[in-house]
Amino acid sequence: MARIVMKFGGTSVADLERIRRAATRVKAEVEAGNEVAVVVSAMAGVTNAMVKLVSDAARLADLREYDVVVSSGEQVTSGLMAIVLQSMGVPARSWMGWQIPIVTDDSHGSARIENIAVDDVVRRFGEGQVAVVAGFQGIDPAGRITTLGRGGSDTSAVALAAALQAERCDIYTDVDGVYTTDPRIVAKARKLDRITYEEMLEMASQGAKVLQTRSVEMAMKHHVRVQVLSSFENSPGTLVVDEDEIVEQALVSGIAYSRDEAKITLLRVPDQPGVAAKIFGPLAEAAINVDMIVQNVSAETGRTDLTFTVGKAELERAVQVLRSRQAELKFEELRSDANVVKVSVIGVGMRSHAGVAQQMFTALAERGINIQVISTSEIKVSVLIAEEYTELALRGLHTAYGLDAA
Ligand code: ADP
Ligand code: ASP
Ligand code: MG
């Protein structure tokens, strides 16, 4: 007998037929003698529709009320899943985040889980009951509903698995595992049997949607055994593991992309000490994250150009903040571009091998793709390119690093 967490994403609970299919898998685990907690997302499309309702209602909505609205999709699916399980003869009940409770901080819209009390759930496991937990939601210290950021049900599942000291956390989704890159864009993408926590973390934070970044952080910290697998097929999925569990390490194990970034260039800013601090200070105060940064050497003496990226959703605000301080910052012109994509190659093998970046630049150059900004870290190289080249770049890099499926 084992204790397991099974998480079903939006496409896996998109209608009653799929909920029944997911419930059949739950039933099989229960019949195998396991104690099961199920975490469900909202039905596919429902969260998006509610996000739109909120933004149509008010341009800058109160985030506490945003959470009340967008968390509701998970309430529906958890109730439906419990009903379907019961109708199959499996004792089950639903749990909202506040009922467990899953306590978070008060960062509404992207709250962090602080504590999960599992006593009641465990007691009911003892009575043979399945816990169906609404993903994505929690409760803050003031007693208000919070949500964990888009894709947050993954984090609900991993956090619950950690709190329950579960043997496994199975993430059922619409692909049968983690691939070398998004299989919906690159047909030759290959499914990975295993991926390290570190690489998965980098893949997720560079845009691979398959797991929410925070869920991977959480799994890494608490050594949760996460498996990503298909809710439609019975094939084995991808295990996220420690580095020493991987025998043969590829140089590059994955390629991720993110369309969520936008580029800002400040032309002809004074080339003096303190200028960068002056520019990035106000952005930080406005809670705008800056990702890639490059300062160009300008031909003109005493002046330079500064290029950086911010989240696409924050572009308008960032431009406003900077323009309102143009006199103080002394730049001559501000240009912004939302039609960019960040493409990243990732692999722990990079730590011990040179030339990965060079290979990337060559592959892009051969396809006539201009690189606008570059940034690197220990296990990844990222470039910013024009959005129209996303597919061409992904396919080209996938081939160049020898990742194509046979
Ligand atoms: P769910 O609703 O089950 O949470 P998501 O849409 O959040 O599913 O995540 C699954 C999607 O992630 C896949 O449909 C796929 O298009 C995308 N994806 C991006 N990169 C990868 C990758 N490297 N491997 C697998 N899927 C990926
Ligand atoms: N329903 C939420 C979303 O669409 C959470 C999730 O699916 O993980 O972002
Ligand atoms: Mg998801």
CSV table of C-alpha atoms and ligand atoms in Angstrom, one decimal:
chain,number,residue,atom,x,y,z
A,1,MET,CA,0.0,0.0,0.0
A,2,ALA,CA,1.2,3.5,-0.9
A,3,ARG,CA,0.0,7.0,-0.5
A,4,ILE,CA,-0.2,8.8,-3.8
A,5,VAL,CA,-1.3,12.2,-5.2
A,6,MET,CA,-2.8,12.2,-8.7
A,7,LYS,CA,-3.3,15.5,-10.5
A,8,PHE,CA,-5.5,16.0,-13.5
A,9,GLY,CA,-5.0,19.2,-15.6
A,10,GLY,CA,-7.6,21.1,-17.5
A,11,THR,CA,-7.8,19.0,-20.7
A,12,SER,CA,-8.0,15.9,-18.6
A,13,VAL,CA,-11.2,17.1,-16.9
A,14,ALA,CA,-12.6,19.1,-19.9
A,15,ASP,CA,-16.0,17.3,-19.8
A,16,LEU,CA,-17.8,14.6,-17.9
A,17,GLU,CA,-16.5,11.8,-20.2
A,18,ARG,CA,-13.0,12.8,-19.4
A,19,ILE,CA,-13.7,13.2,-15.7
A,20,ARG,CA,-15.1,9.6,-15.8
A,21,ARG,CA,-11.9,8.5,-17.6
A,22,ALA,CA,-9.7,10.1,-15.0
A,23,ALA,CA,-11.9,8.7,-12.2
A,24,THR,CA,-11.4,5.2,-13.6
A,25,ARG,CA,-7.6,5.7,-13.1
A,26,VAL,CA,-8.2,6.8,-9.6
A,27,LYS,CA,-10.4,3.8,-9.0
A,28,ALA,CA,-7.7,1.5,-10.2
A,29,GLU,CA,-5.2,3.0,-7.8
A,30,VAL,CA,-7.7,2.7,-4.9
A,31,GLU,CA,-8.3,-0.9,-5.8
A,32,ALA,CA,-4.6,-1.6,-5.8
A,33,GLY,CA,-4.8,-0.7,-2.1
A,34,ASN,CA,-3.4,2.9,-2.3
A,35,GLU,CA,-4.4,5.9,-0.3
A,36,VAL,CA,-5.2,8.5,-2.9
A,37,ALA,CA,-5.5,12.3,-3.0
A,38,VAL,CA,-6.7,13.7,-6.3
A,39,VAL,CA,-6.0,17.3,-7.3
A,40,VAL,CA,-8.0,18.8,-10.1
A,41,SER,CA,-7.7,21.8,-12.3
A,42,ALA,CA,-10.6,23.7,-13.8
A,43,MET,CA,-12.1,22.4,-17.0
A,44,ALA,CA,-10.1,23.5,-20.0
A,45,GLY,CA,-10.7,27.1,-21.0
A,46,VAL,CA,-12.7,27.9,-17.8
A,47,THR,CA,-9.9,29.8,-16.0
A,48,ASN,CA,-9.1,31.8,-19.2
A,49,ALA,CA,-12.8,32.8,-19.6
A,50,MET,CA,-12.9,34.0,-15.9
A,51,VAL,CA,-9.7,35.9,-16.2
A,52,LYS,CA,-11.3,37.7,-19.2
A,53,LEU,CA,-14.5,38.4,-17.3
A,54,VAL,CA,-12.5,40.0,-14.5
A,55,SER,CA,-10.4,42.2,-16.9
A,56,ASP,CA,-13.6,43.2,-18.8
A,57,ALA,CA,-15.2,44.2,-15.5
A,58,ALA,CA,-12.4,46.5,-14.5
A,59,ARG,CA,-9.0,47.3,-16.0
A,60,LEU,CA,-7.3,47.1,-12.6
A,61,ALA,CA,-9.4,44.7,-10.6
A,62,ASP,CA,-9.0,44.1,-6.8
A,63,LEU,CA,-6.8,41.0,-6.8
A,64,ARG,CA,-8.6,39.6,-3.8
A,65,GLU,CA,-11.8,39.5,-5.9
A,66,TYR,CA,-9.9,38.2,-8.9
A,67,ASP,CA,-9.0,35.2,-6.8
A,68,VAL,CA,-12.6,34.7,-5.7
A,69,VAL,CA,-13.7,34.6,-9.3
A,70,VAL,CA,-10.8,32.6,-11.0
A,71,SER,CA,-10.6,30.0,-8.2
A,72,SER,CA,-14.2,28.9,-8.8
A,73,GLY,CA,-13.4,26.6,-11.8
A,74,GLU,CA,-11.6,24.1,-9.5
A,75,GLN,CA,-14.6,24.1,-7.1
A,76,VAL,CA,-16.7,22.8,-9.9
A,77,THR,CA,-14.4,20.0,-11.0
A,78,SER,CA,-13.6,18.8,-7.5
A,79,GLY,CA,-17.3,18.4,-6.8
A,80,LEU,CA,-17.9,16.7,-10.1
A,81,MET,CA,-14.9,14.3,-9.6
A,82,ALA,CA,-16.2,13.4,-6.1
A,83,ILE,CA,-19.7,12.7,-7.5
A,84,VAL,CA,-18.3,10.6,-10.4
A,85,LEU,CA,-16.1,8.6,-8.0
A,86,GLN,CA,-19.0,8.0,-5.7
A,87,SER,CA,-21.1,6.8,-8.6
A,88,MET,CA,-18.4,4.2,-9.3
A,89,GLY,CA,-18.5,3.0,-5.8
A,90,VAL,CA,-15.4,4.8,-4.6
A,91,PRO,CA,-15.9,6.7,-1.3
A,92,ALA,CA,-14.8,10.3,-2.0
A,93,ARG,CA,-15.3,13.9,-0.9
A,94,SER,CA,-14.2,17.2,-2.2
A,95,TRP,CA,-12.0,19.7,-0.4
A,96,MET,CA,-11.6,23.4,-1.2
A,97,GLY,CA,-8.3,25.0,-0.4
A,98,TRP,CA,-9.8,26.8,2.6
A,99,GLN,CA,-11.3,23.6,4.0
A,100,ILE,CA,-8.0,21.7,4.3
A,101,PRO,CA,-6.7,24.4,4.9
A,102,ILE,CA,-3.9,25.2,2.3
A,103,VAL,CA,-2.5,28.3,3.9
A,104,THR,CA,-0.7,30.8,1.7
A,105,ASP,CA,0.7,34.2,2.0
A,106,ASP,CA,-1.4,37.2,0.9
A,107,SER,CA,0.1,37.7,-2.6
A,108,HIS,CA,-3.2,37.5,-4.3
A,109,GLY,CA,-3.0,36.2,-7.9
A,110,SER,CA,0.3,34.4,-7.3
A,111,ALA,CA,0.3,33.3,-3.6
A,112,ARG,CA,2.8,31.0,-2.1
A,113,ILE,CA,1.8,28.0,-0.1
A,114,GLU,CA,3.1,28.3,3.5
A,115,ASN,CA,1.4,25.3,5.2
A,116,ILE,CA,-0.9,22.5,4.6
A,117,ALA,CA,-2.8,20.7,7.5
A,118,VAL,CA,-3.4,17.2,6.4
A,119,ASP,CA,-4.7,15.6,9.6
A,120,ASP,CA,-8.3,15.4,8.5
A,121,VAL,CA,-7.5,14.1,5.0
A,122,VAL,CA,-5.2,11.4,6.5
A,123,ARG,CA,-7.9,10.4,9.0
A,124,ARG,CA,-10.4,9.9,6.2
A,125,PHE,CA,-7.8,7.9,4.2
A,126,GLY,CA,-8.1,5.5,7.2
A,127,GLU,CA,-11.8,5.2,6.5
A,128,GLY,CA,-11.1,4.4,2.9
A,129,GLN,CA,-12.1,7.8,1.5
A,130,VAL,CA,-10.4,9.5,-1.5
A,131,ALA,CA,-9.7,13.2,-1.0
A,132,VAL,CA,-10.5,15.3,-4.1
A,133,VAL,CA,-8.8,18.6,-3.7
A,134,ALA,CA,-9.5,21.7,-5.7
A,135,GLY,CA,-6.1,22.8,-7.1
A,136,PHE,CA,-4.9,26.3,-7.6
A,137,GLN,CA,-6.5,27.7,-4.4
A,138,GLY,CA,-5.6,28.5,-0.9
A,139,ILE,CA,-6.5,30.8,2.0
A,140,ASP,CA,-4.5,33.7,3.3
A,141,PRO,CA,-3.9,34.6,7.0
A,142,ALA,CA,-6.8,37.0,6.8
A,143,GLY,CA,-9.1,34.2,5.7
A,144,ARG,CA,-9.5,35.3,2.1
A,145,ILE,CA,-9.3,33.0,-0.9
A,146,THR,CA,-6.0,33.1,-2.8
A,147,THR,CA,-4.8,31.5,-6.1
A,148,LEU,CA,-1.3,30.3,-6.8
A,149,GLY,CA,-0.7,31.8,-10.3
A,150,ARG,CA,-1.5,30.3,-13.7
A,151,GLY,CA,-0.7,26.6,-13.8
A,152,GLY,CA,-0.8,26.5,-10.0
A,153,SER,CA,-2.6,23.2,-9.6
A,154,ASP,CA,0.7,21.5,-10.3
A,155,THR,CA,2.0,23.2,-7.2
A,156,SER,CA,-1.0,22.3,-5.2
A,157,ALA,CA,-0.4,18.7,-6.1
A,158,VAL,CA,3.3,18.7,-5.2
A,159,ALA,CA,2.8,20.6,-2.0
A,160,LEU,CA,0.1,18.2,-1.0
A,161,ALA,CA,2.4,15.2,-1.8
A,162,ALA,CA,5.1,16.7,0.4
A,163,ALA,CA,2.7,17.4,3.3
A,164,LEU,CA,1.3,13.9,3.0
A,165,GLN,CA,4.8,12.3,2.5
A,166,ALA,CA,3.3,10.6,-0.5
A,167,GLU,CA,5.3,8.1,-2.4
A,168,ARG,CA,4.5,9.6,-5.8
A,169,CYS,CA,3.0,12.7,-7.3
A,170,ASP,CA,1.6,11.8,-10.7
A,171,ILE,CA,0.8,14.7,-13.0
A,172,TYR,CA,-1.7,13.6,-15.6
A,173,THR,CA,-1.8,15.9,-18.6
A,174,ASP,CA,-2.5,16.1,-22.4
A,175,VAL,CA,1.0,14.9,-23.4
A,176,ASP,CA,2.6,11.7,-22.3
A,177,GLY,CA,5.6,13.2,-20.6
A,178,VAL,CA,8.2,15.9,-20.7
A,179,TYR,CA,9.7,16.3,-24.2
A,180,THR,CA,13.0,17.7,-25.4
A,181,THR,CA,10.8,20.6,-26.5
A,182,ASP,CA,7.2,21.5,-26.9
A,183,PRO,CA,5.8,18.5,-29.0
A,184,ARG,CA,3.1,20.7,-30.3
A,185,ILE,CA,5.6,22.8,-32.2
A,186,VAL,CA,8.4,20.4,-33.0
A,187,ALA,CA,7.1,17.1,-34.4
A,188,LYS,CA,10.5,15.4,-33.9
A,189,ALA,CA,10.5,16.2,-30.2
A,190,ARG,CA,11.5,13.2,-28.1
A,191,LYS,CA,9.9,12.1,-24.8
A,192,LEU,CA,12.4,12.0,-22.0
A,193,ASP,CA,12.3,9.0,-19.6
A,194,ARG,CA,13.9,11.0,-16.9
A,195,ILE,CA,14.9,14.6,-16.4
A,196,THR,CA,16.7,16.2,-13.4
A,197,TYR,CA,15.0,18.6,-11.0
A,198,GLU,CA,17.4,21.2,-12.0
A,199,GLU,CA,16.8,20.9,-15.8
A,200,MET,CA,13.1,20.7,-15.3
A,201,LEU,CA,13.2,23.8,-13.1
A,202,GLU,CA,15.1,25.7,-15.8
A,203,MET,CA,12.8,24.3,-18.6
A,204,ALA,CA,9.7,25.5,-16.6
A,205,SER,CA,11.1,28.9,-15.7
A,206,GLN,CA,12.1,29.4,-19.4
A,207,GLY,CA,8.6,28.8,-20.5
A,208,ALA,CA,7.8,25.0,-20.8
A,209,LYS,CA,4.3,25.1,-19.5
A,210,VAL,CA,4.1,21.4,-18.7
A,211,LEU,CA,4.9,22.0,-15.0
A,212,GLN,CA,4.5,25.2,-13.1
A,213,THR,CA,8.0,26.5,-12.0
A,214,ARG,CA,7.1,26.6,-8.3
A,215,SER,CA,5.9,23.0,-8.4
A,216,VAL,CA,9.4,21.9,-9.5
A,217,GLU,CA,11.0,24.1,-6.8
A,218,MET,CA,8.8,22.5,-4.3
A,219,ALA,CA,9.5,18.9,-5.5
A,220,MET,CA,13.2,19.6,-5.5
A,221,LYS,CA,13.2,21.0,-1.9
A,222,HIS,CA,11.0,18.2,-0.5
A,223,HIS,CA,12.3,15.3,-2.7
A,224,VAL,CA,8.9,14.6,-4.1
A,225,ARG,CA,8.9,11.9,-6.8
A,226,VAL,CA,7.1,13.6,-9.6
A,227,GLN,CA,6.0,11.8,-12.7
A,228,VAL,CA,4.4,13.5,-15.8
A,229,LEU,CA,2.1,11.2,-17.8
A,230,SER,CA,-0.8,11.1,-20.2
A,231,SER,CA,-4.4,10.9,-18.9
A,232,PHE,CA,-5.4,9.5,-22.3
A,233,GLU,CA,-2.8,6.8,-22.9
A,234,ASN,CA,-1.3,4.1,-20.8
A,235,SER,CA,2.3,4.7,-21.7
A,236,PRO,CA,5.0,5.4,-19.1
A,237,GLY,CA,5.7,9.1,-18.5
A,238,THR,CA,8.7,11.1,-17.5
A,239,LEU,CA,10.2,10.9,-14.0
A,240,VAL,CA,11.8,14.0,-12.5
A,241,VAL,CA,14.8,12.8,-10.6
A,242,ASP,CA,18.1,13.7,-8.9
A,243,GLU,CA,21.1,14.1,-11.1
A,244,ASP,CA,22.8,10.9,-9.9
A,245,GLU,CA,19.8,8.9,-11.1
A,246,ILE,CA,20.6,9.7,-14.7
A,247,VAL,CA,23.2,7.5,-16.3
A,248,GLU,CA,23.9,9.2,-19.7
A,249,GLN,CA,23.8,12.9,-19.6
A,250,ALA,CA,23.2,14.8,-22.9
A,251,LEU,CA,24.9,18.1,-23.4
A,252,VAL,CA,21.6,19.8,-24.1
A,253,SER,CA,18.5,18.0,-22.8
A,254,GLY,CA,15.8,20.5,-23.7
A,255,ILE,CA,14.8,23.6,-25.5
A,256,ALA,CA,12.2,26.0,-24.1
A,257,TYR,CA,10.6,29.1,-25.4
A,258,SER,CA,8.6,31.9,-23.9
A,259,ARG,CA,6.4,34.4,-25.7
A,260,ASP,CA,5.7,36.2,-22.5
A,261,GLU,CA,8.6,38.7,-22.8
A,262,ALA,CA,8.8,42.2,-24.4
A,263,LYS,CA,11.8,44.3,-25.2
A,264,ILE,CA,12.5,47.9,-24.3
A,265,THR,CA,15.5,49.9,-25.6
A,266,LEU,CA,16.5,53.2,-24.2
A,267,LEU,CA,18.5,55.1,-26.8
A,268,ARG,CA,21.4,57.4,-25.9
A,269,VAL,CA,21.3,57.3,-22.1
A,270,PRO,CA,24.3,59.0,-20.4
A,271,ASP,CA,27.2,56.5,-20.0
A,272,GLN,CA,28.0,57.2,-16.4
A,273,PRO,CA,28.1,55.3,-13.1
A,274,GLY,CA,24.7,55.0,-11.4
A,275,VAL,CA,22.6,55.2,-14.6
A,276,ALA,CA,21.5,51.5,-14.5
A,277,ALA,CA,20.5,51.8,-10.9
A,278,LYS,CA,18.4,54.9,-11.7
A,279,ILE,CA,16.7,53.1,-14.5
A,280,PHE,CA,16.0,49.8,-12.9
A,281,GLY,CA,15.2,51.2,-9.4
A,282,PRO,CA,11.8,52.6,-10.4
A,283,LEU,CA,10.9,49.5,-12.3
A,284,ALA,CA,11.6,47.3,-9.3
A,285,GLU,CA,9.6,49.7,-7.1
A,286,ALA,CA,6.7,49.2,-9.6
A,287,ALA,CA,7.2,45.4,-9.1
A,288,ILE,CA,8.2,45.0,-12.7
A,289,ASN,CA,10.7,42.2,-13.2
A,290,VAL,CA,13.5,42.7,-15.6
A,291,ASP,CA,15.0,39.6,-17.2
A,292,MET,CA,17.6,40.0,-19.9
A,293,ILE,CA,19.8,43.1,-20.0
A,294,VAL,CA,22.3,44.3,-22.5
A,295,GLN,CA,24.2,47.6,-22.6
A,296,ASN,CA,25.5,48.5,-26.0
A,297,VAL,CA,28.6,50.3,-26.7
A,298,SER,CA,27.6,53.4,-28.6
A,299,ALA,CA,29.7,55.2,-31.2
A,300,GLU,CA,28.8,58.5,-29.7
A,301,THR,CA,31.0,59.3,-26.7
A,302,GLY,CA,29.3,59.7,-23.3
A,303,ARG,CA,26.1,58.0,-24.5
A,304,THR,CA,25.0,54.4,-24.7
A,305,ASP,CA,22.0,52.3,-25.5
A,306,LEU,CA,20.4,50.0,-23.0
A,307,THR,CA,18.2,47.1,-24.0
A,308,PHE,CA,16.3,44.8,-21.6
A,309,THR,CA,13.2,42.6,-21.4
A,310,VAL,CA,10.2,42.7,-19.1
A,311,GLY,CA,7.0,40.5,-19.0
A,312,LYS,CA,4.7,41.3,-21.9
A,313,ALA,CA,1.9,41.8,-19.5
A,314,GLU,CA,3.9,44.5,-17.8
A,315,LEU,CA,5.2,46.3,-20.9
A,316,GLU,CA,2.7,49.1,-20.9
A,317,ARG,CA,3.3,49.9,-17.2
A,318,ALA,CA,7.1,49.7,-17.7
A,319,VAL,CA,6.9,52.2,-20.6
A,320,GLN,CA,4.8,54.5,-18.5
A,321,VAL,CA,7.1,54.4,-15.6
A,322,LEU,CA,10.1,55.1,-17.8
A,323,ARG,CA,8.5,57.8,-19.9
A,324,SER,CA,7.3,59.6,-16.8
A,325,ARG,CA,11.0,59.9,-15.7
A,326,GLN,CA,12.5,60.7,-19.1
A,327,ALA,CA,13.9,64.1,-17.9
A,328,GLU,CA,15.6,62.5,-14.9
A,329,LEU,CA,16.9,59.5,-16.7
A,330,LYS,CA,18.0,61.6,-19.7
A,331,PHE,CA,17.4,59.0,-22.4
A,332,GLU,CA,16.6,60.4,-25.8
A,333,GLU,CA,14.2,57.8,-27.1
A,334,LEU,CA,12.4,54.8,-25.9
A,335,ARG,CA,11.5,51.9,-28.2
A,336,SER,CA,9.5,48.9,-27.3
A,337,ASP,CA,8.8,45.6,-29.1
A,338,ALA,CA,6.3,43.0,-28.0
A,339,ASN,CA,6.9,40.7,-31.0
A,340,VAL,CA,9.8,38.8,-29.5
A,341,VAL,CA,10.3,35.3,-28.2
A,342,LYS,CA,13.0,34.0,-25.8
A,343,VAL,CA,14.4,30.7,-26.8
A,344,SER,CA,16.6,28.8,-24.3
A,345,VAL,CA,18.7,25.6,-24.5
A,346,ILE,CA,19.1,23.8,-21.3
A,347,GLY,CA,21.3,21.0,-20.0
A,348,VAL,CA,23.4,20.2,-16.9
A,349,GLY,CA,26.1,18.9,-19.3
A,350,MET,CA,26.9,22.5,-20.1
A,351,ARG,CA,28.7,22.9,-16.8
A,352,SER,CA,31.6,20.8,-18.0
A,353,HIS,CA,31.5,21.5,-21.8
A,354,ALA,CA,32.3,24.6,-23.8
A,355,GLY,CA,30.8,25.5,-27.1
A,356,VAL,CA,27.1,25.1,-26.5
A,357,ALA,CA,26.4,28.8,-27.0
A,358,GLN,CA,28.5,28.9,-30.1
A,359,GLN,CA,26.6,26.0,-31.6
A,360,MET,CA,23.4,27.9,-30.9
A,361,PHE,CA,24.5,31.1,-32.5
A,362,THR,CA,25.7,29.2,-35.6
A,363,ALA,CA,22.5,27.3,-36.0
A,364,LEU,CA,20.5,30.5,-35.8
A,365,ALA,CA,22.8,32.4,-38.1
A,366,GLU,CA,22.5,29.6,-40.7
A,367,ARG,CA,18.8,30.2,-40.7
A,368,GLY,CA,19.1,33.9,-41.0
A,369,ILE,CA,17.7,34.5,-37.6
A,370,ASN,CA,19.0,37.7,-35.9
A,371,ILE,CA,19.8,37.5,-32.2
A,372,GLN,CA,18.7,40.6,-30.3
A,373,VAL,CA,19.7,39.8,-26.7
A,374,ILE,CA,21.7,37.0,-25.1
A,375,SER,CA,21.8,35.8,-21.5
A,376,THR,CA,23.5,32.7,-20.0
A,377,SER,CA,23.6,30.9,-16.7
A,378,GLU,CA,25.3,27.7,-15.6
A,379,ILE,CA,23.0,25.3,-17.4
A,380,LYS,CA,21.3,27.4,-20.0
A,381,VAL,CA,21.8,29.9,-22.9
A,382,SER,CA,18.9,32.1,-23.9
A,383,VAL,CA,18.4,34.4,-26.9
A,384,LEU,CA,15.8,36.9,-27.8
A,385,ILE,CA,14.7,36.7,-31.4
A,386,ALA,CA,11.7,38.0,-33.5
A,387,GLU,CA,8.6,36.1,-32.7
A,388,GLU,CA,8.0,35.1,-36.3
A,389,TYR,CA,11.0,32.8,-36.2
A,390,THR,CA,9.9,30.8,-33.1
A,391,GLU,CA,9.2,27.6,-35.0
A,392,LEU,CA,12.1,27.8,-37.3
A,393,ALA,CA,14.5,28.4,-34.4
A,394,LEU,CA,13.1,25.6,-32.3
A,395,ARG,CA,13.3,23.1,-35.1
A,396,GLY,CA,16.7,24.2,-36.2
A,397,LEU,CA,18.2,24.0,-32.7
A,398,HIS,CA,16.5,20.7,-32.0
A,399,THR,CA,18.3,19.3,-35.0
A,400,ALA,CA,21.6,21.0,-34.3
A,401,TYR,CA,21.9,19.5,-30.8
A,402,GLY,CA,21.1,16.1,-32.1
A,403,LEU,CA,17.8,15.8,-30.3
A,404,ASP,CA,15.5,14.8,-33.2
A,405,ALA,CA,13.6,11.6,-32.8
A,406,ALA,CA,14.6,8.9,-35.2
B,1,ADP,P1,-2.5,20.9,-18.0
B,1,ADP,O1,-3.8,21.5,-18.3
B,1,ADP,O2,-2.6,19.4,-17.9
B,1,ADP,O3,-1.9,21.5,-16.7
B,1,ADP,P2,-0.6,22.4,-19.6
B,1,ADP,O4,-1.2,23.0,-20.9
B,1,ADP,O5,-0.4,23.3,-18.5
B,1,ADP,O6,-1.5,21.1,-19.2
B,1,ADP,O7,0.8,21.7,-20.0
B,1,ADP,C1,0.9,20.8,-21.0
B,1,ADP,C2,1.4,21.4,-22.3
B,1,ADP,O8,2.7,21.9,-22.1
B,1,ADP,C3,1.4,20.5,-23.4
B,1,ADP,O9,0.2,20.4,-24.1
B,1,ADP,C4,2.6,21.1,-24.3
B,1,ADP,O10,2.0,21.8,-25.4
B,1,ADP,C5,3.2,22.1,-23.4
B,1,ADP,N1,4.7,21.9,-23.3
B,1,ADP,C6,5.6,22.9,-23.5
B,1,ADP,N2,6.9,22.4,-23.5
B,1,ADP,C7,6.8,21.1,-23.2
B,1,ADP,C8,7.7,20.0,-23.1
B,1,ADP,N3,9.0,20.3,-23.1
B,1,ADP,N4,7.3,18.8,-22.9
B,1,ADP,C9,5.9,18.5,-22.8
B,1,ADP,N5,5.0,19.5,-23.0
B,1,ADP,C10,5.4,20.8,-23.2
B,2,ASP,N1,-6.9,26.4,-13.7
B,2,ASP,C1,-5.7,27.1,-13.4
B,2,ASP,C2,-5.1,27.7,-14.7
B,2,ASP,O1,-5.6,27.5,-15.7
B,2,ASP,C3,-4.7,26.3,-12.6
B,2,ASP,C4,-4.2,25.1,-13.4
B,2,ASP,O2,-4.8,24.6,-14.3
B,2,ASP,O3,-3.1,24.6,-13.0
B,2,ASP,O4,-4.1,28.4,-14.6
B,3,MG,MG,-0.7,23.2,-16.4
